[in-house]
Amino acid sequence: MAMFESLAEKLQSTFKKLRGKGKVSEADVAEAMREVRMALLAADVNLKVVKDFVAKVKERAIGQEVLDSLTPGQQVVKVVHEELVALMGGTSSKISQSQKPPTVIMLVGLQGAGKTTSVSKLALYLRKQGRRPLMAACDVYRPAAVKQLQVLGNQLDIPVFSMGTGVSPVDIARGAMENAVATGRDTLLLDTAGRLHINEELMDELKEIKKVVKPHEILLVVDAMTGQDAVNVAEAFHGQLGLDGVVLTKLDGDARGGAALSVKAVTGCPIKFVGLGEKAEALEPFHPDRMASRILGMGDVLTLIEKAQSSIDSQMARDMEQKLRKAEFNFEDFLVQMQQMKKMGPIDQLLGMLPGMGNMKALKDVQVDDKEMKHVEAIILSMTPEERQNPQLIKDSRKRRIARGSGTSVQQVNNLLKTFEQSRKLMKQFTDMRGGGKKGKNKAKGMFKMPFFK
């Protein structure tokens, strides 16, 4: 299930009914708010948070300026959107930077939340921002925790400071600080130990590390899929340590969204980052306004643009557009496009960011098959450079050779050639099109004819 899918479906269904009414009465608003309340409770949002949220929306929604407006249904949705944004923190919270390096970021949390992986993802994110991070392995209790961080550091080419498992975490944190200063690293990320549950021993150790290194940021890593448990954990850690923010992991698999909607209201700590997958790049700053838009089916075009800008070479994109206009798009170009799309993340996630696509019935039947994408890639790589540039050369004997080389069937090769030709024509139409409307939507359906869409 997609992120917030269950909650988004219910809310969008409720507001669709409301938008369909020419005149909205107080009774209509009350009925819609009852459905919103049920949807939020089903999403495992904190009970007090739900009551406060519904009361605020209802109070604003039954005001004269809303009910007497020309589009009352749309105005109610606007009120809900604004209150959702406020509920999740209002604005995105950035990581602070010390004027005197290194900036120390201490990541804390229970075992199994994805702390060590989040340390490496955050280090990669900060490096892309121009910082020079150092990761420190302070978890001496969990088997292979130090090794895991070292492996991740090697993969990302980010240094890891460790002193083995026979040294106290406090001494490791102190040593890491000295090492960061000596090696000119401007950001130090501490991967601290977790426990299966909160206990005094864990908190005492974390307080001692905090006292020694005086971190500029203490971030709690929690699993979004644990719902209210994540909120309770955040409350406990905040009470003992004083958190500066929360990192919500596994949000891409959380169909309900209770933790994301409750954390800020219950603890006062903003969500700073969200984990949206297994890849090292799958950590994003949390934007309450964009998340609210996605929940209400308005899309998240800004995040989509940012993903594209960070993953796609702009000169290559301009060259590609020229090729599309002249219908010169070939399998070499298609392979490059596929590889760049993969960098941006799962295709179904990208489609969900388009306005109106988050809950479209058309998308319900669209399942992106990663295995099929690999087959397509294998077929293209089994072609000669000449065949990739001139697909019309591929006749029966060549098809059989390509099928053997890619471990697929001649039928799969035929399907790819056919759908590629259709897509090439469709893409040319898109580049020539100016404006959308119904005509544009009908053409968009052709996007889902590629072999990796089921």
mmCIF file of N, CA and C in Angstrom, residues 18 34-35 45 66 95 100 103 138 156 184 189 194 215 225 229-231 235 242 279 287 325 353 369 393 425:
data_model
loop_
_atom_site.group_PDB
_atom_site.id
_atom_site.type_symbol
_atom_site.label_atom_id
_atom_site.label_comp_id
_atom_site.label_asym_id
_atom_site.label_seq_id
_atom_site.Cartn_x
_atom_site.Cartn_y
_atom_site.Cartn_z
ATOM 1 N N LEU A 18 -18.778 16.672 -0.866
ATOM 2 C CA LEU A 18 -19.014 18.051 -0.432
ATOM 3 C C LEU A 18 -18.851 19.034 -1.594
ATOM 4 N N ARG A 34 -17.768 14.443 10.703
ATOM 5 C CA ARG A 34 -17.918 13.130 11.349
ATOM 6 C C ARG A 34 -17.097 12.079 10.579
ATOM 7 N N GLU A 35 -17.168 12.163 9.235
ATOM 8 C CA GLU A 35 -16.411 11.216 8.402
ATOM 9 C C GLU A 35 -14.905 11.456 8.526
ATOM 10 N N VAL A 45 -4.497 8.128 14.430
ATOM 11 C CA VAL A 45 -4.080 9.451 14.909
ATOM 12 C C VAL A 45 -4.528 9.567 16.373
ATOM 13 N N VAL A 66 -17.221 31.046 4.495
ATOM 14 C CA VAL A 66 -17.109 29.744 3.827
ATOM 15 C C VAL A 66 -18.450 29.320 3.241
ATOM 16 N N ILE A 95 17.982 21.419 9.467
ATOM 17 C CA ILE A 95 19.039 21.034 10.408
ATOM 18 C C ILE A 95 19.875 22.281 10.701
ATOM 19 N N LYS A 100 30.727 27.364 14.749
ATOM 20 C CA LYS A 100 32.050 26.802 15.016
ATOM 21 C C LYS A 100 31.976 25.293 14.782
ATOM 22 N N THR A 103 29.329 20.669 13.476
ATOM 23 C CA THR A 103 27.945 20.585 13.940
ATOM 24 C C THR A 103 27.725 19.130 14.355
ATOM 25 N N CYS A 138 28.732 4.560 17.613
ATOM 26 C CA CYS A 138 28.677 4.547 19.089
ATOM 27 C C CYS A 138 27.808 3.416 19.645
ATOM 28 N N LEU A 156 29.102 4.674 0.394
ATOM 29 C CA LEU A 156 28.817 6.079 0.088
ATOM 30 C C LEU A 156 30.072 6.949 0.036
ATOM 31 N N GLY A 184 39.058 18.074 9.763
ATOM 32 C CA GLY A 184 38.349 19.151 9.063
ATOM 33 C C GLY A 184 36.936 18.785 8.629
ATOM 34 N N LEU A 189 27.938 12.935 12.801
ATOM 35 C CA LEU A 189 26.682 12.226 13.073
ATOM 36 C C LEU A 189 26.961 11.034 13.979
ATOM 37 N N GLY A 194 20.621 1.561 20.718
ATOM 38 C CA GLY A 194 19.190 1.509 21.026
ATOM 39 C C GLY A 194 18.921 0.346 21.970
ATOM 40 N N PRO A 215 25.520 18.123 21.678
ATOM 41 C CA PRO A 215 25.034 18.117 20.288
ATOM 42 C C PRO A 215 24.169 19.332 19.956
ATOM 43 N N MET A 225 5.410 3.068 10.825
ATOM 44 C CA MET A 225 4.382 2.020 10.775
ATOM 45 C C MET A 225 3.917 1.573 12.161
ATOM 46 N N ASP A 229 2.508 4.041 18.931
ATOM 47 C CA ASP A 229 3.697 3.618 19.686
ATOM 48 C C ASP A 229 4.858 4.558 19.392
ATOM 49 N N ALA A 230 4.978 4.967 18.122
ATOM 50 C CA ALA A 230 6.042 5.892 17.721
ATOM 51 C C ALA A 230 5.881 7.226 18.449
ATOM 52 N N VAL A 231 4.639 7.668 18.595
ATOM 53 C CA VAL A 231 4.360 8.937 19.288
ATOM 54 C C VAL A 231 4.712 8.816 20.774
ATOM 55 N N GLU A 235 7.504 10.915 22.860
ATOM 56 C CA GLU A 235 7.182 11.646 24.099
ATOM 57 C C GLU A 235 8.171 11.304 25.212
ATOM 58 N N GLY A 242 15.202 15.943 25.557
ATOM 59 C CA GLY A 242 14.928 17.217 24.889
ATOM 60 C C GLY A 242 15.286 17.116 23.422
ATOM 61 N N LYS A 279 16.774 2.711 -0.499
ATOM 62 C CA LYS A 279 17.972 3.278 -1.124
ATOM 63 C C LYS A 279 18.571 4.399 -0.269
ATOM 64 N N HIS A 287 8.045 18.226 4.434
ATOM 65 C CA HIS A 287 7.341 19.481 4.149
ATOM 66 C C HIS A 287 5.863 19.305 4.490
ATOM 67 N N ARG A 325 10.954 15.809 -30.515
ATOM 68 C CA ARG A 325 10.257 16.677 -31.476
ATOM 69 C C ARG A 325 10.475 16.193 -32.914
ATOM 70 N N MET A 353 2.622 11.623 -7.059
ATOM 71 C CA MET A 353 2.879 13.043 -6.779
ATOM 72 C C MET A 353 2.165 13.964 -7.760
ATOM 73 N N ASP A 369 5.922 -3.179 -12.456
ATOM 74 C CA ASP A 369 6.617 -4.428 -12.204
ATOM 75 C C ASP A 369 8.117 -4.213 -12.400
ATOM 76 N N LEU A 393 15.453 -2.174 -38.031
ATOM 77 C CA LEU A 393 16.327 -3.233 -38.555
ATOM 78 C C LEU A 393 16.023 -4.591 -37.918
ATOM 79 N N LYS A 425 5.521 7.731 -30.735
ATOM 80 C CA LYS A 425 4.525 8.615 -31.366
ATOM 81 C C LYS A 425 3.822 9.458 -30.312
#
